[in-house]
Amino acid sequence: MVACKTLRRVTEPSEDKVIPDEQVSQSLLGLFRALLRNSGGLLLGTHANFTPRFPLHQEQNEGDVLFQTLGFCIERRPSSLAFAGTGVFVTRGFVPKGATVAMYPGTIYQPYEPILLQSIRNPFVFRCIDGLLVDGNDRGISRMVFRSCSGRDRLGPYLTSDASWLTDNPLNPLAVGQYVNNCSDERPANVCYQEYDVPDSFPLELRQYLPNVNYSQHCTQRPLRCVVLVSLRDIRPGEELFSNYYTIVR
């Protein structure tokens, strides 16, 4: 991630929605159902008697599932910006304007919850408009906190979050949004962040692909906050994704 910051201004939080939440839900549900089918209907983390619906040797990798479902692939690669480290690129297909192109994974902190130790020298803490924080760091204390909270919140055989974004091979191929670099005058933003509260109707068996978890167990009565990245224009193969890090509400 590149260190410099730019600003985006909206007049009120409601105007920060580039696309309706229903459209975000539709994209995520379509992808997650395809990922579940590709795994043979397996609930992640379960080892009960299980007969796969499809032979395991026919499973596709997650990138192929993303391509067949949403029409594009994204991957982490060295950024095209000097000294920017890792970036995220469209590697196959075509991203139309208004598409849900990535997700920002991490632990969700309420404004009053402690995050001091996790935030030290951590460029991956994203602040939502309402003050919620998303810690998308996949190393150190942040990594341990996410794994602990993810294991805590499982419901019997059901995982309610996806910790595989902490690895080099996330099961949800969209969960690389924390590596999207900041735009510049020379590289204008082609995606933007959009806050998304997971509706209560979101199927339990598909929540295993959500790359976010609440820090506090007492927040389970509130909708889970996710942050997605939405394309601001058509994006073609080979292009790196760039976004604004900060939104100022006036």
mmCIF file of C-alpha atoms in Angstrom:
data_model
loop_
_atom_site.group_PDB
_atom_site.id
_atom_site.type_symbol
_atom_site.label_atom_id
_atom_site.label_comp_id
_atom_site.label_asym_id
_atom_site.label_seq_id
_atom_site.Cartn_x
_atom_site.Cartn_y
_atom_site.Cartn_z
ATOM 1 C CA MET A 1 0.000 0.000 0.000
ATOM 2 C CA VAL A 2 1.199 3.488 -0.803
ATOM 3 C CA ALA A 3 1.405 5.895 2.113
ATOM 4 C CA CYS A 4 0.070 9.138 0.597
ATOM 5 C CA LYS A 5 -3.594 10.040 1.162
ATOM 6 C CA THR A 6 -6.260 11.791 -0.896
ATOM 7 C CA LEU A 7 -9.764 12.934 -0.036
ATOM 8 C CA ARG A 8 -13.255 12.381 -1.402
ATOM 9 C CA ARG A 9 -16.107 14.621 -0.251
ATOM 10 C CA VAL A 10 -19.803 13.843 0.100
ATOM 11 C CA THR A 11 -22.503 16.073 1.585
ATOM 12 C CA GLU A 12 -23.997 13.367 3.823
ATOM 13 C CA PRO A 13 -23.433 9.651 4.539
ATOM 14 C CA SER A 14 -26.449 8.558 2.482
ATOM 15 C CA GLU A 15 -24.794 9.997 -0.624
ATOM 16 C CA ASP A 16 -21.762 7.751 -0.179
ATOM 17 C CA LYS A 17 -23.620 4.860 -1.835
ATOM 18 C CA VAL A 18 -22.466 4.406 -5.415
ATOM 19 C CA ILE A 19 -24.807 1.459 -5.942
ATOM 20 C CA PRO A 20 -27.771 0.193 -3.857
ATOM 21 C CA ASP A 21 -27.040 -2.298 -1.080
ATOM 22 C CA GLU A 22 -29.376 -4.725 -2.838
ATOM 23 C CA GLN A 23 -27.017 -4.767 -5.804
ATOM 24 C CA VAL A 24 -24.057 -5.504 -3.530
ATOM 25 C CA SER A 25 -26.034 -8.341 -1.933
ATOM 26 C CA GLN A 26 -26.900 -9.777 -5.328
ATOM 27 C CA SER A 27 -23.249 -9.903 -6.388
ATOM 28 C CA LEU A 28 -22.031 -11.408 -3.123
ATOM 29 C CA LEU A 29 -24.809 -13.995 -2.968
ATOM 30 C CA GLY A 30 -24.160 -15.061 -6.543
ATOM 31 C CA LEU A 31 -20.444 -15.510 -5.916
ATOM 32 C CA PHE A 32 -20.825 -17.193 -2.529
ATOM 33 C CA ARG A 33 -23.393 -19.673 -3.852
ATOM 34 C CA ALA A 34 -21.034 -20.537 -6.694
ATOM 35 C CA LEU A 35 -18.144 -21.009 -4.248
ATOM 36 C CA LEU A 36 -20.300 -23.271 -2.082
ATOM 37 C CA ARG A 37 -21.364 -25.347 -5.089
ATOM 38 C CA ASN A 38 -17.752 -25.589 -6.199
ATOM 39 C CA SER A 39 -16.775 -27.005 -2.809
ATOM 40 C CA GLY A 40 -19.506 -29.612 -3.116
ATOM 41 C CA GLY A 41 -21.730 -27.876 -0.589
ATOM 42 C CA LEU A 42 -19.161 -28.300 2.190
ATOM 43 C CA LEU A 43 -19.553 -26.103 5.259
ATOM 44 C CA LEU A 44 -16.066 -24.845 6.034
ATOM 45 C CA GLY A 45 -14.701 -26.197 9.268
ATOM 46 C CA THR A 46 -16.968 -29.249 9.408
ATOM 47 C CA HIS A 47 -15.865 -32.856 9.324
ATOM 48 C CA ALA A 48 -19.177 -34.620 9.734
ATOM 49 C CA ASN A 49 -20.345 -37.361 7.404
ATOM 50 C CA PHE A 50 -20.263 -35.663 4.065
ATOM 51 C CA THR A 51 -20.773 -36.865 0.528
ATOM 52 C CA PRO A 52 -19.594 -34.268 -1.996
ATOM 53 C CA ARG A 53 -22.135 -33.330 -4.635
ATOM 54 C CA PHE A 54 -19.346 -33.100 -7.197
ATOM 55 C CA PRO A 55 -16.129 -35.112 -7.502
ATOM 56 C CA LEU A 56 -13.338 -33.249 -5.748
ATOM 57 C CA HIS A 57 -11.053 -33.429 -8.792
ATOM 58 C CA GLN A 58 -13.549 -31.271 -10.690
ATOM 59 C CA GLU A 59 -13.252 -28.366 -8.287
ATOM 60 C CA GLN A 60 -12.117 -25.098 -9.829
ATOM 61 C CA ASN A 61 -9.905 -22.581 -8.134
ATOM 62 C CA GLU A 62 -11.627 -19.603 -6.585
ATOM 63 C CA GLY A 63 -10.389 -17.228 -9.286
ATOM 64 C CA ASP A 64 -12.089 -19.283 -11.974
ATOM 65 C CA VAL A 65 -15.322 -19.290 -9.970
ATOM 66 C CA LEU A 66 -15.116 -15.500 -9.668
ATOM 67 C CA PHE A 67 -14.524 -15.150 -13.402
ATOM 68 C CA GLN A 68 -17.457 -17.384 -14.323
ATOM 69 C CA THR A 69 -19.786 -15.692 -11.824
ATOM 70 C CA LEU A 70 -18.962 -11.980 -12.057
ATOM 71 C CA GLY A 71 -16.986 -11.910 -15.302
ATOM 72 C CA PHE A 72 -13.579 -10.845 -13.996
ATOM 73 C CA CYS A 73 -10.631 -11.904 -11.841
ATOM 74 C CA ILE A 74 -8.566 -9.815 -9.447
ATOM 75 C CA GLU A 75 -5.198 -10.716 -7.928
ATOM 76 C CA ARG A 76 -2.542 -9.264 -5.659
ATOM 77 C CA ARG A 77 0.626 -8.348 -7.529
ATOM 78 C CA PRO A 78 3.501 -5.871 -7.144
ATOM 79 C CA SER A 79 2.041 -2.409 -7.615
ATOM 80 C CA SER A 80 2.721 -0.375 -10.732
ATOM 81 C CA LEU A 81 3.562 2.524 -8.397
ATOM 82 C CA ALA A 82 7.129 2.848 -7.184
ATOM 83 C CA PHE A 83 7.583 1.953 -3.500
ATOM 84 C CA ALA A 84 3.880 1.111 -3.133
ATOM 85 C CA GLY A 85 4.392 -2.560 -2.324
ATOM 86 C CA THR A 86 1.500 -4.839 -3.204
ATOM 87 C CA GLY A 87 -1.425 -3.756 -5.350
ATOM 88 C CA VAL A 88 -4.577 -5.347 -6.766
ATOM 89 C CA PHE A 89 -5.028 -5.867 -10.504
ATOM 90 C CA VAL A 90 -7.789 -7.005 -12.827
ATOM 91 C CA THR A 91 -6.160 -10.010 -14.471
ATOM 92 C CA ARG A 92 -8.979 -11.421 -16.578
ATOM 93 C CA GLY A 93 -12.340 -10.380 -17.898
ATOM 94 C CA PHE A 94 -13.975 -6.972 -17.733
ATOM 95 C CA VAL A 95 -15.249 -4.951 -14.763
ATOM 96 C CA PRO A 96 -18.236 -2.777 -15.708
ATOM 97 C CA LYS A 97 -18.963 0.491 -13.956
ATOM 98 C CA GLY A 98 -20.925 -0.062 -10.755
ATOM 99 C CA ALA A 99 -19.646 -3.581 -10.048
ATOM 100 C CA THR A 100 -18.679 -4.911 -6.626
ATOM 101 C CA VAL A 101 -15.022 -5.560 -7.380
ATOM 102 C CA ALA A 102 -13.454 -6.323 -3.964
ATOM 103 C CA MET A 103 -14.078 -6.505 -0.214
ATOM 104 C CA TYR A 104 -12.072 -4.962 2.634
ATOM 105 C CA PRO A 105 -11.509 -7.778 5.144
ATOM 106 C CA GLY A 106 -10.785 -7.439 8.834
ATOM 107 C CA THR A 107 -11.995 -7.104 12.400
ATOM 108 C CA ILE A 108 -14.759 -4.547 13.024
ATOM 109 C CA TYR A 109 -14.312 -2.218 16.006
ATOM 110 C CA GLN A 110 -16.977 0.047 17.438
ATOM 111 C CA PRO A 111 -15.757 3.632 18.052
ATOM 112 C CA TYR A 112 -15.500 2.965 21.815
ATOM 113 C CA GLU A 113 -13.582 -0.327 21.571
ATOM 114 C CA PRO A 114 -9.813 -0.605 22.188
ATOM 115 C CA ILE A 115 -7.642 -0.788 19.088
ATOM 116 C CA LEU A 116 -4.503 1.061 20.220
ATOM 117 C CA LEU A 117 -2.084 -1.872 20.158
ATOM 118 C CA GLN A 118 -3.432 -3.188 16.870
ATOM 119 C CA SER A 119 -3.227 0.254 15.247
ATOM 120 C CA ILE A 120 0.437 0.973 16.009
ATOM 121 C CA ARG A 121 2.313 1.258 12.693
ATOM 122 C CA ASN A 122 -0.690 -0.325 10.995
ATOM 123 C CA PRO A 123 -1.640 1.242 7.625
ATOM 124 C CA PHE A 124 -4.554 -1.167 7.163
ATOM 125 C CA VAL A 125 -7.032 0.397 9.623
ATOM 126 C CA PHE A 126 -9.992 1.768 7.647
ATOM 127 C CA ARG A 127 -12.356 4.280 9.246
ATOM 128 C CA CYS A 128 -16.024 4.189 8.242
ATOM 129 C CA ILE A 129 -18.148 7.334 8.060
ATOM 130 C CA ASP A 130 -19.917 6.484 11.337
ATOM 131 C CA GLY A 131 -16.639 5.917 13.187
ATOM 132 C CA LEU A 132 -16.470 2.119 12.950
ATOM 133 C CA LEU A 133 -12.962 0.833 12.256
ATOM 134 C CA VAL A 134 -11.939 -2.124 10.100
ATOM 135 C CA ASP A 135 -8.515 -3.609 10.829
ATOM 136 C CA GLY A 136 -7.421 -5.278 7.606
ATOM 137 C CA ASN A 137 -3.897 -6.183 8.693
ATOM 138 C CA ASP A 138 -3.127 -9.848 8.047
ATOM 139 C CA ARG A 139 -0.106 -9.978 10.367
ATOM 140 C CA GLY A 140 0.847 -9.712 14.033
ATOM 141 C CA ILE A 141 -1.704 -8.930 16.735
ATOM 142 C CA SER A 142 -4.369 -8.088 14.153
ATOM 143 C CA ARG A 143 -4.095 -11.573 12.684
ATOM 144 C CA MET A 144 -4.437 -13.248 16.082
ATOM 145 C CA VAL A 145 -7.430 -11.100 17.048
ATOM 146 C CA PHE A 146 -9.319 -11.955 13.863
ATOM 147 C CA ARG A 147 -8.710 -15.691 14.215
ATOM 148 C CA SER A 148 -9.849 -15.629 17.833
ATOM 149 C CA CYS A 149 -13.046 -13.689 17.104
ATOM 150 C CA SER A 150 -13.830 -15.815 14.056
ATOM 151 C CA GLY A 151 -13.602 -19.042 16.047
ATOM 152 C CA ARG A 152 -15.655 -17.558 18.880
ATOM 153 C CA ASP A 153 -18.623 -16.692 16.668
ATOM 154 C CA ARG A 154 -19.186 -20.006 14.900
ATOM 155 C CA LEU A 155 -22.669 -21.467 15.309
ATOM 156 C CA GLY A 156 -22.358 -25.213 15.733
ATOM 157 C CA PRO A 157 -21.084 -26.538 12.377
ATOM 158 C CA TYR A 158 -21.444 -23.124 10.748
ATOM 159 C CA LEU A 159 -18.597 -20.674 10.421
ATOM 160 C CA THR A 160 -19.944 -17.133 10.264
ATOM 161 C CA SER A 161 -16.794 -15.556 8.843
ATOM 162 C CA ASP A 162 -13.871 -16.407 6.584
ATOM 163 C CA ALA A 163 -10.348 -16.297 8.009
ATOM 164 C CA SER A 164 -8.671 -17.527 4.823
ATOM 165 C CA TRP A 165 -7.990 -13.917 3.752
ATOM 166 C CA LEU A 166 -5.132 -14.105 6.266
ATOM 167 C CA THR A 167 -3.401 -16.554 3.922
ATOM 168 C CA ASP A 168 -2.004 -16.299 0.409
ATOM 169 C CA ASN A 169 -5.021 -18.167 -0.966
ATOM 170 C CA PRO A 170 -8.305 -16.633 0.244
ATOM 171 C CA LEU A 171 -11.387 -18.768 -0.361
ATOM 172 C CA ASN A 172 -13.278 -15.558 -1.114
ATOM 173 C CA PRO A 173 -11.290 -14.113 -4.041
ATOM 174 C CA LEU A 174 -12.759 -10.639 -3.464
ATOM 175 C CA ALA A 175 -11.200 -10.371 0.011
ATOM 176 C CA VAL A 176 -8.056 -8.493 -1.037
ATOM 177 C CA GLY A 177 -9.403 -4.941 -0.842
ATOM 178 C CA GLN A 178 -6.963 -3.893 1.881
ATOM 179 C CA TYR A 179 -4.186 -4.020 -0.733
ATOM 180 C CA VAL A 180 -5.827 -1.557 -3.123
ATOM 181 C CA ASN A 181 -3.509 1.447 -3.348
ATOM 182 C CA ASN A 182 -4.425 5.081 -3.013
ATOM 183 C CA CYS A 183 -5.006 7.144 -6.124
ATOM 184 C CA SER A 184 -2.931 10.149 -7.171
ATOM 185 C CA ASP A 185 -3.149 13.008 -9.642
ATOM 186 C CA GLU A 186 -1.528 10.744 -12.232
ATOM 187 C CA ARG A 187 -3.550 7.642 -11.291
ATOM 188 C CA PRO A 188 -7.162 8.691 -10.594
ATOM 189 C CA ALA A 189 -9.442 6.426 -8.604
ATOM 190 C CA ASN A 190 -11.253 3.716 -10.546
ATOM 191 C CA VAL A 191 -12.917 2.185 -7.461
ATOM 192 C CA CYS A 192 -14.318 3.607 -4.230
ATOM 193 C CA TYR A 193 -15.170 2.234 -0.811
ATOM 194 C CA GLN A 194 -18.801 1.663 0.100
ATOM 195 C CA GLU A 195 -20.054 0.591 3.506
ATOM 196 C CA TYR A 196 -22.432 -2.356 3.480
ATOM 197 C CA ASP A 197 -24.395 -3.780 6.405
ATOM 198 C CA VAL A 198 -25.108 -7.469 5.904
ATOM 199 C CA PRO A 199 -28.908 -7.954 6.024
ATOM 200 C CA ASP A 200 -30.470 -10.403 8.471
ATOM 201 C CA SER A 201 -31.777 -12.369 5.490
ATOM 202 C CA PHE A 202 -28.241 -13.227 4.344
ATOM 203 C CA PRO A 203 -28.137 -17.070 4.332
ATOM 204 C CA LEU A 204 -26.300 -18.573 7.291
ATOM 205 C CA GLU A 205 -24.478 -21.133 5.149
ATOM 206 C CA LEU A 206 -23.016 -18.347 2.983
ATOM 207 C CA ARG A 207 -21.687 -16.235 5.851
ATOM 208 C CA GLN A 208 -18.633 -18.494 5.923
ATOM 209 C CA TYR A 209 -17.314 -16.383 3.009
ATOM 210 C CA LEU A 210 -17.690 -12.992 4.726
ATOM 211 C CA PRO A 211 -14.165 -11.732 5.565
ATOM 212 C CA ASN A 212 -15.270 -9.605 8.520
ATOM 213 C CA VAL A 213 -16.002 -10.270 12.186
ATOM 214 C CA ASN A 214 -16.975 -8.076 15.127
ATOM 215 C CA TYR A 215 -14.347 -7.544 17.816
ATOM 216 C CA SER A 216 -17.008 -7.673 20.518
ATOM 217 C CA GLN A 217 -19.352 -10.608 20.925
ATOM 218 C CA HIS A 218 -22.007 -8.159 22.167
ATOM 219 C CA CYS A 219 -22.311 -6.621 18.688
ATOM 220 C CA THR A 220 -23.993 -9.686 17.227
ATOM 221 C CA GLN A 221 -27.405 -8.002 17.523
ATOM 222 C CA ARG A 222 -26.309 -5.372 15.000
ATOM 223 C CA PRO A 223 -25.862 -6.006 11.280
ATOM 224 C CA LEU A 224 -22.309 -7.015 10.424
ATOM 225 C CA ARG A 225 -20.482 -4.144 8.763
ATOM 226 C CA CYS A 226 -18.590 -4.919 5.587
ATOM 227 C CA VAL A 227 -16.792 -2.547 3.244
ATOM 228 C CA VAL A 228 -16.836 -3.258 -0.479
ATOM 229 C CA LEU A 229 -15.057 -1.553 -3.343
ATOM 230 C CA VAL A 230 -17.231 -0.486 -6.264
ATOM 231 C CA SER A 231 -15.952 0.360 -9.739
ATOM 232 C CA LEU A 232 -16.325 4.008 -10.770
ATOM 233 C CA ARG A 233 -15.815 3.220 -14.459
ATOM 234 C CA ASP A 234 -15.218 0.272 -16.746
ATOM 235 C CA ILE A 235 -11.927 -1.448 -15.845
ATOM 236 C CA ARG A 236 -10.017 -3.626 -18.290
ATOM 237 C CA PRO A 237 -7.536 -6.491 -17.814
ATOM 238 C CA GLY A 238 -4.093 -5.372 -16.703
ATOM 239 C CA GLU A 239 -5.327 -2.270 -14.876
ATOM 240 C CA GLU A 240 -4.455 -1.749 -11.231
ATOM 241 C CA LEU A 241 -7.211 -0.717 -8.837
ATOM 242 C CA PHE A 242 -6.875 2.700 -7.178
ATOM 243 C CA SER A 243 -9.156 4.290 -4.604
ATOM 244 C CA ASN A 244 -9.469 7.201 -2.210
ATOM 245 C CA TYR A 245 -8.542 6.347 1.370
ATOM 246 C CA TYR A 246 -10.520 9.091 3.049
ATOM 247 C CA THR A 247 -14.060 10.390 2.614
ATOM 248 C CA ILE A 248 -14.934 13.755 4.173
ATOM 249 C CA VAL A 249 -18.626 14.221 5.031
ATOM 250 C CA ARG A 250 -19.799 17.843 4.899
#
